[in-house]
Structure formats: structure tokens, C-alpha cells
Short mmCIF file of C-alpha atoms and ligand atoms in Angstrom, two decimals:
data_model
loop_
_atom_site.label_atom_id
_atom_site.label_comp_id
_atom_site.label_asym_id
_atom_site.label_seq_id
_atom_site.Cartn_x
_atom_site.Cartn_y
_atom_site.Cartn_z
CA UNK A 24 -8.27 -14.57 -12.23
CA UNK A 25 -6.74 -11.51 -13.55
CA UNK A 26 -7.66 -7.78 -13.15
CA UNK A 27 -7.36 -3.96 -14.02
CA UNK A 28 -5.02 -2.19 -11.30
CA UNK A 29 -5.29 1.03 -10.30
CA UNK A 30 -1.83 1.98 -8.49
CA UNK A 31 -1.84 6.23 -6.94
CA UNK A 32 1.79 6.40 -6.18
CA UNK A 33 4.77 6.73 -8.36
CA UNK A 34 7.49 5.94 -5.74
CA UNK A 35 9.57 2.80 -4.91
CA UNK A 36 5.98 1.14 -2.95
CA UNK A 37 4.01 1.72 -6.38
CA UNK A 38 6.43 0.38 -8.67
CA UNK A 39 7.14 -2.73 -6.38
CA UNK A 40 3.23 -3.34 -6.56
CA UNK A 41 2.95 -2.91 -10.20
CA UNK A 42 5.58 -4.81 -11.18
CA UNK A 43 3.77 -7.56 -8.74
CA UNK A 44 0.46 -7.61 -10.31
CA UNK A 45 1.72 -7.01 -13.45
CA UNK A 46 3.61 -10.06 -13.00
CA UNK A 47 0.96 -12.47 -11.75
CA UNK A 48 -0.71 -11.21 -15.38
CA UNK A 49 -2.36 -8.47 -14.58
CA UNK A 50 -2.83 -5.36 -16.37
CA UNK A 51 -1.56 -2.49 -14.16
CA UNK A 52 -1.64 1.43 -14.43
CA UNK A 53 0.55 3.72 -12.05
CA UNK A 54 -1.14 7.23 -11.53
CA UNK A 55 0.89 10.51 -10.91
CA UNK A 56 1.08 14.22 -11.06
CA UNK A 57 3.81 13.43 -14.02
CA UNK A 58 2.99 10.33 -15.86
CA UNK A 59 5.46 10.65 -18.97
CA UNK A 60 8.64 10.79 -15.95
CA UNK A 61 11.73 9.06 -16.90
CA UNK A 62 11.39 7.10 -13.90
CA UNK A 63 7.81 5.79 -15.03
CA UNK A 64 9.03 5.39 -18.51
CA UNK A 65 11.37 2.86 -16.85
CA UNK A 66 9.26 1.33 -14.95
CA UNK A 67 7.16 0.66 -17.89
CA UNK A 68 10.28 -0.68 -19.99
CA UNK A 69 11.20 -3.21 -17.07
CA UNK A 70 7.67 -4.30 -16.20
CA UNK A 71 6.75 -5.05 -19.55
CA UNK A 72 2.98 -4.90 -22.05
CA UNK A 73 0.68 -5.55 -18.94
CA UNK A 74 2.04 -1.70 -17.52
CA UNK A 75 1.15 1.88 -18.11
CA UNK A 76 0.55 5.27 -16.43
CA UNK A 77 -1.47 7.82 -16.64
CA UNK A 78 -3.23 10.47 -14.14
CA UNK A 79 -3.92 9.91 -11.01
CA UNK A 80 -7.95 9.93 -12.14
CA UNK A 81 -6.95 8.38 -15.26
CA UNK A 82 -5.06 5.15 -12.99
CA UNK A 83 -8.54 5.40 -10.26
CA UNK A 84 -11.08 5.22 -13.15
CA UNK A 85 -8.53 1.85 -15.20
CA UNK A 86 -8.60 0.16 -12.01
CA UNK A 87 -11.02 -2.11 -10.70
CA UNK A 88 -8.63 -3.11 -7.82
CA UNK A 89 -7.13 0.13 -6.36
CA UNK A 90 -3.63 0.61 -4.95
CA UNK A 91 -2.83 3.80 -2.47
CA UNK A 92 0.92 4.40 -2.11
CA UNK A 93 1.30 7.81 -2.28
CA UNK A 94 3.27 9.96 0.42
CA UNK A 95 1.27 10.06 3.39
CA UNK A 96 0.62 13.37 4.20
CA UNK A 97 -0.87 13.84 0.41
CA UNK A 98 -2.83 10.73 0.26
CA UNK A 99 -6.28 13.04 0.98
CA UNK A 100 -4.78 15.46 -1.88
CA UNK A 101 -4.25 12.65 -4.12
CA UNK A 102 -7.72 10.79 -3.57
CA UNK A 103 -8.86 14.23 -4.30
CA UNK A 104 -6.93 14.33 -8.02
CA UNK A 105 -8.11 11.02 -8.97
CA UNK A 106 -11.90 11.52 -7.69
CA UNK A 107 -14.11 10.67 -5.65
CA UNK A 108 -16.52 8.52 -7.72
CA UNK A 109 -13.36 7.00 -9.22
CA UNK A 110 -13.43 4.84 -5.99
CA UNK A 111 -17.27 3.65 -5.42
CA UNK A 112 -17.40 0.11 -4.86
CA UNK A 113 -13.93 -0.38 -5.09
CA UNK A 114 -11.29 -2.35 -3.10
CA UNK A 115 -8.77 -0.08 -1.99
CA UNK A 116 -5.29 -1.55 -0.81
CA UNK A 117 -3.97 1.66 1.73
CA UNK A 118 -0.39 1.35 1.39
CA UNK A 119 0.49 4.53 3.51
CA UNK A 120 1.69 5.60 6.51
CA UNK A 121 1.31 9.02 8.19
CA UNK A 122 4.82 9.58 8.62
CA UNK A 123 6.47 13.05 10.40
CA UNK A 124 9.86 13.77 9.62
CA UNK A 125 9.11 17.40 10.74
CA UNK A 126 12.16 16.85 13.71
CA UNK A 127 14.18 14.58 10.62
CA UNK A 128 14.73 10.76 11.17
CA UNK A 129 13.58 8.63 13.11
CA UNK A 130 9.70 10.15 11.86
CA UNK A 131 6.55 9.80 14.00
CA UNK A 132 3.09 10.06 13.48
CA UNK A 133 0.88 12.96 12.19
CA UNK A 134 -2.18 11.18 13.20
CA UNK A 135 -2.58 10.04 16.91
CA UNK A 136 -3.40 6.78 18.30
CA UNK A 137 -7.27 7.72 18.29
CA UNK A 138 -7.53 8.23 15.10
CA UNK A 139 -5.48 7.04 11.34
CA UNK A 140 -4.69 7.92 8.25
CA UNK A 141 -6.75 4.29 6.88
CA UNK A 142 -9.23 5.84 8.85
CA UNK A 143 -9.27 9.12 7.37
CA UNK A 144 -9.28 7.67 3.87
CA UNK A 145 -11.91 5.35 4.43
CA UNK A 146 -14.23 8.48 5.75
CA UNK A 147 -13.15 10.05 2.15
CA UNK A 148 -14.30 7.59 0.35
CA UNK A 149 -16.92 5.59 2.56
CA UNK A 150 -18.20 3.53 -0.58
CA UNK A 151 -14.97 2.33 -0.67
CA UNK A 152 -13.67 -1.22 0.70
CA UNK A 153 -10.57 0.23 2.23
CA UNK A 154 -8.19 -2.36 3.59
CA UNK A 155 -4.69 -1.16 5.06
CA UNK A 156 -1.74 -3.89 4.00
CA UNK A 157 1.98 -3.61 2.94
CA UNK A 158 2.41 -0.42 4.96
CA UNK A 159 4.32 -2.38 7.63
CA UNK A 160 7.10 -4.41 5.48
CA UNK A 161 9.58 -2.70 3.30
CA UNK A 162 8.81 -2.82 -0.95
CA UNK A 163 11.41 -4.89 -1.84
CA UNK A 164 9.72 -7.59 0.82
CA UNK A 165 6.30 -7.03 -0.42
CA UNK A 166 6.51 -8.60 -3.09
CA UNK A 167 7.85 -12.56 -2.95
CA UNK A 168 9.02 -12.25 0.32
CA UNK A 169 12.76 -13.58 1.06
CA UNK A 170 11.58 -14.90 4.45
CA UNK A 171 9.46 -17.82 4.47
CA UNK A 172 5.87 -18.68 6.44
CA UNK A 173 5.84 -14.85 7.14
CA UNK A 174 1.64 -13.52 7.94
CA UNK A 175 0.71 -10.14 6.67
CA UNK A 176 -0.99 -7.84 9.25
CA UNK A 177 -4.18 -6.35 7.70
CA UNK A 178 -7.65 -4.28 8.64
CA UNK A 179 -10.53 -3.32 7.35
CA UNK A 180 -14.28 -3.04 7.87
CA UNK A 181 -15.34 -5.11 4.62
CA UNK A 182 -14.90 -9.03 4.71
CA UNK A 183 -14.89 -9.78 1.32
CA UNK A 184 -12.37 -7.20 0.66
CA UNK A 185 -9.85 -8.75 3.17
CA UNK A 186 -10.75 -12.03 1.73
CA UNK A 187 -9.40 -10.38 -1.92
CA UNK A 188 -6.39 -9.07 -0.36
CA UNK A 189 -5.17 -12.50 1.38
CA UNK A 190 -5.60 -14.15 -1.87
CA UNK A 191 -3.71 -11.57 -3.83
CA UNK A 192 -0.85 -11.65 -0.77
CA UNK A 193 -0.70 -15.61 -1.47
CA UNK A 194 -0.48 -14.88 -5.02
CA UNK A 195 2.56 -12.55 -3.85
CA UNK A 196 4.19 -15.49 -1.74
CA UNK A 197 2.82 -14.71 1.48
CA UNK A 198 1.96 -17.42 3.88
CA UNK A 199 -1.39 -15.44 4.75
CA UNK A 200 -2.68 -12.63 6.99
CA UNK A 201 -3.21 -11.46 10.68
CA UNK A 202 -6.41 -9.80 10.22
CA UNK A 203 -6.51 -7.44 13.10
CA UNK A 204 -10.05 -5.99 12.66
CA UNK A 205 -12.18 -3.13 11.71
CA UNK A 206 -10.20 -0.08 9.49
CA UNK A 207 -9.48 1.38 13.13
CA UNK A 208 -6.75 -1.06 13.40
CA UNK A 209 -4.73 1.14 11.35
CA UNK A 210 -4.27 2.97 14.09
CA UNK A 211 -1.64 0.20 15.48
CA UNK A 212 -0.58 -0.86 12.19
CA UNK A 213 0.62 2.22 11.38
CA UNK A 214 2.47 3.00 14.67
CA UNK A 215 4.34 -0.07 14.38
CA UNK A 216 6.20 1.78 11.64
CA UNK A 217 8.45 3.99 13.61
CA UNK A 218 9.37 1.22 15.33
CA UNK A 219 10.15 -0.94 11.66
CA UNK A 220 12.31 2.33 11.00
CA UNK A 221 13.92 2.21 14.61
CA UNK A 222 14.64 -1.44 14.12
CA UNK A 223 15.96 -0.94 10.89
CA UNK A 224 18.64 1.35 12.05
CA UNK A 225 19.36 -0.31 14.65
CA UNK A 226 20.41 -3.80 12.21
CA UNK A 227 21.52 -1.53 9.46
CA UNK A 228 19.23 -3.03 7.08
CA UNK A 229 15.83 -2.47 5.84
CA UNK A 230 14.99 -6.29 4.22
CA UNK A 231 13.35 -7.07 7.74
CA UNK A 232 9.62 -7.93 8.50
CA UNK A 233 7.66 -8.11 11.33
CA UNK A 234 6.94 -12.17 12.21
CA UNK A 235 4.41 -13.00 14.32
CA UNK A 236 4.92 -16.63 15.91
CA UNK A 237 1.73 -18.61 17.04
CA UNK A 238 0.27 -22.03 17.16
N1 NAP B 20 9.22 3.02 1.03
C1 NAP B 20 8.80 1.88 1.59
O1 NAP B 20 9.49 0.84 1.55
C2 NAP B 20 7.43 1.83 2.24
C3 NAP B 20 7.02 0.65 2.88
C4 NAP B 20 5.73 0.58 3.39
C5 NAP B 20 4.87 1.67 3.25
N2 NAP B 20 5.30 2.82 2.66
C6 NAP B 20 4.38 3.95 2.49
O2 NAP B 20 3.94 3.89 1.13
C7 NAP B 20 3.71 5.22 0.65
C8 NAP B 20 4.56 5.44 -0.62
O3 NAP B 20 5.91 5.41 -0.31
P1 NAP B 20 7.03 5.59 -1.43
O4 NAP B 20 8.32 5.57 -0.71
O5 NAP B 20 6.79 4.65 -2.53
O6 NAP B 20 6.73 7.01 -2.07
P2 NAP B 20 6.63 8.50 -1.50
O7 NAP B 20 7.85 9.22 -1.90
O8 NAP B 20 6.27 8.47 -0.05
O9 NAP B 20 5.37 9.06 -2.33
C9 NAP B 20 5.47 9.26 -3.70
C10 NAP B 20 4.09 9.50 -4.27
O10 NAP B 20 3.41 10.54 -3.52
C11 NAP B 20 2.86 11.45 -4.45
N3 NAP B 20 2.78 12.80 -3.90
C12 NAP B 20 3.73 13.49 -3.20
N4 NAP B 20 3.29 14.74 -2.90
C13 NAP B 20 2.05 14.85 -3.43
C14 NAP B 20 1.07 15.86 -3.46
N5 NAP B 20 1.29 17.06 -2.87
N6 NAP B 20 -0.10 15.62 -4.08
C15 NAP B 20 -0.33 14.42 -4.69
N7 NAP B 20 0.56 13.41 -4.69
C16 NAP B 20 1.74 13.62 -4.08
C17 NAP B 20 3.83 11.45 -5.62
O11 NAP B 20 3.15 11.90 -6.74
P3 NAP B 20 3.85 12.07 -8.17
O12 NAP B 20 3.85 10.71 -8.77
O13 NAP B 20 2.94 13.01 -8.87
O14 NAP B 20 5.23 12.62 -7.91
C18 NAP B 20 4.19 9.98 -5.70
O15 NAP B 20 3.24 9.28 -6.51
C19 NAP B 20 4.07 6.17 1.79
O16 NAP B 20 2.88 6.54 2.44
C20 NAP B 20 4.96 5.32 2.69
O17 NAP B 20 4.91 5.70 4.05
C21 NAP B 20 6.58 2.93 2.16
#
């Protein structure tokens, strides 16, 4: 089963997801402010015929699987640029993280623990299927992961959408997900990622994932 893929993000997160779907055959368009960059024009040389880029409203209107992965604090500004009907109906994979590195590294949160950024974007766009996934691993683990057996922690509030996203993550060499509930689980996803940036300091070295072990 193959697909149009709508990816808003032009960073290292977009360009790992692109070059996975575009890679498990299907057709994939990164959306940006500045779709003719150099780096974009590189990413389209390395990932091959199944990749473009265009607009950020040019990517949400291609896709008919949708990729967030822009910065976090202009995720709402981006969703914006791409518009709103763009998104009806749509799975979209939230990527992002509402990262503050307003007092430098290591960042916090701009949202709170009563509220989310997957939260906010799924009250932007509530004919969306918003699922929040990848935000908690690193891109060069998010696609075929180096560790073995290892589950992906997800949420959302639509079950078919989460049932999409754990078969694209097995496509992508995941063992399967941790599906931690409604969208309002992003809350905790997301504040596991200053500690994935604390950890990573403290190892030197950003290739590690969160495992949980279970029975
Ligand atoms: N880096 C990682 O390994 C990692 C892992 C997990 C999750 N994440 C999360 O994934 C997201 C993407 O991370 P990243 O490191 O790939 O890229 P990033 O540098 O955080 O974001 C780059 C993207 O944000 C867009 N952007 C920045 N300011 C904007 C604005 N004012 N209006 C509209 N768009 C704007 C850029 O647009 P243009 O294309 O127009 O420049 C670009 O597409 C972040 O939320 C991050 O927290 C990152």
C-alpha cells in the first residue's frame, strides 16, 4: 500500500521521514517557507524520483498522509501557511515538541503539564486525526532503528489513525507501539524530551531511545 506524503518541516526530522516513506515507495513532498533551498535540492538528489517540495500548502494539499516536523514553537504558524482545510480528514503524524531554550540548553517546556502542543494542534485542526509519534527518539533512530524489539510511544484520540501509524512504524522497523491514550498524552510524551536531551548529555550521544521492558 503506498501513499501521497505530506511532510511540514524542512529540518533533519523531515528529511529523515521523507527519505523513509519515500523509501518504502512512497511518493513524498517536504513543505517549507523556501522550497528551491540547497539543502532541499539535496535532499531531493539523495532521496531519489518518489521526492519533491513545495509550499507548505502546496506539501498539506499533495499529502494524503500528513507529517508535522516543524520547530515547535511555529508549528500553529506553519499549520496556518499550509491551511486549514488542507488537513480535513487527514492523518496527521505530530512530530514536535514544545521545546524552550529561552535559558539555552538543557530546554524545557513552553506548554505545561495541563495542557500540549499535540493538544493545541489537534484543537487547530479538530477534523484532523492527529496522532503524536517520533517526537521522543532522535531522526537518525526513527527510521530503521539500530536497536532491536524497541515499542514506539504514541497518542491520539482516533483509533484507526493509530492503527495507520503502527503499521507505517513496522514498515519503518519498529517492533510496534505503546499506545498511551487520548491526544492528551502528549502532555507526557513530550516532557519526556528534556529528559531524552538530559540523558543524552549525560552518555555523550544522541543514537539512544527510550525502551520500555514488559511481559
Ligand atoms: N532533531 C531531532 O532529532 C528531533 C527528534 C524528535 C523530535 N523533534 C522535533 O521535530 C521538530 C523538527 O525538528 P528539526 O530539528 O527537524 O527542525 P527544526 O529546526 O526544529 O524546524 C525546522 C522547520 O521549522 C520551520 N519553521 C521555523 N520557523 C518557522 C516559522 N516562523 N514559521 C513557519 N515555519 C517555521 C522551518 O521552516 P522552513 O523550511 O521554511 O525553514 C523548518 O521547516 C521539532 O519540533 C523538534 O522538537 C526533533
Amino acid at each position: 500500500m503506498t501513499m501521497k506524503v505530506g511532510i511540514l518541516g524542512s529540518g533533519v526530522v523531515g528529511q529523515a521521514l521523507g527519505r523513509g516513506f519515500a523509501s518504502r515507495g512512497n511518493e513524498v513532498m517536504i513543505g517549507s517557507r523556501t522550497p528551491e533551498s540547497d539543502k532541499l535540492k539535496t535532499w531531493m538528489e539523495k532521496t531519489g524520483k518518489m521526492a519533491s517540495t513545495g509550499t507548505f500548502a502546496q506539501a498539506a494539499a499533495y499529502g494524503s498522509t500528513l507529517v508535522l516536523a516543524t520547530l515547535g514553537s511555529a508549528a500553529e504558524e506553519a499549520i496556518d501557511l499550509a491551511g486549514l482545510p488542507n488537513f480535513r480528514g487527514k492523518l496527521v503524524i505530530d512530530a514536535t515538541n514544545p521545546l524552550d531554550f529561552s535559558k539555552g540548553m538543557p530546554p524545557g517546556l513552553f506548554v505545561g503539564t495541563t495542557d500540549s502542543l499535540g493538544e493545541r494542534i489537534q484543537r487547530r485542526l479538530p477534523e484532523a486525526k492527529v496522532v503524536k509519534c517520533f517526537n521522543i527518539v532522535g531522526n537518525s533512530q526513527m527510521v530503521d532503528p539500530t536497536y532491536e524489539g524497541v515499542e514506539m510511544m504514541i497518542c491520539g484520540n482516533d483509533k484507526t489513525a493509530k492503527e495507520e501509524v503502527t503499521r507505517i512504524l513496522k514498515e519503518f522497523g519498529w517492533k510496534g507501539v505503546i499506545d498511551v491514550g487520548g491526544i492528551e498524552g502528549a502532555r507526557w510524551l513530550e516532557a519526556l524530551v528534556p529528559l531524552w536531551v538530559r540523558v543524552g548529555i549525560a552518555l555523550n550521544n544522541w543514537n539512544n531511545v527510550f525502551r520500555v521492558l514488559h511481559e
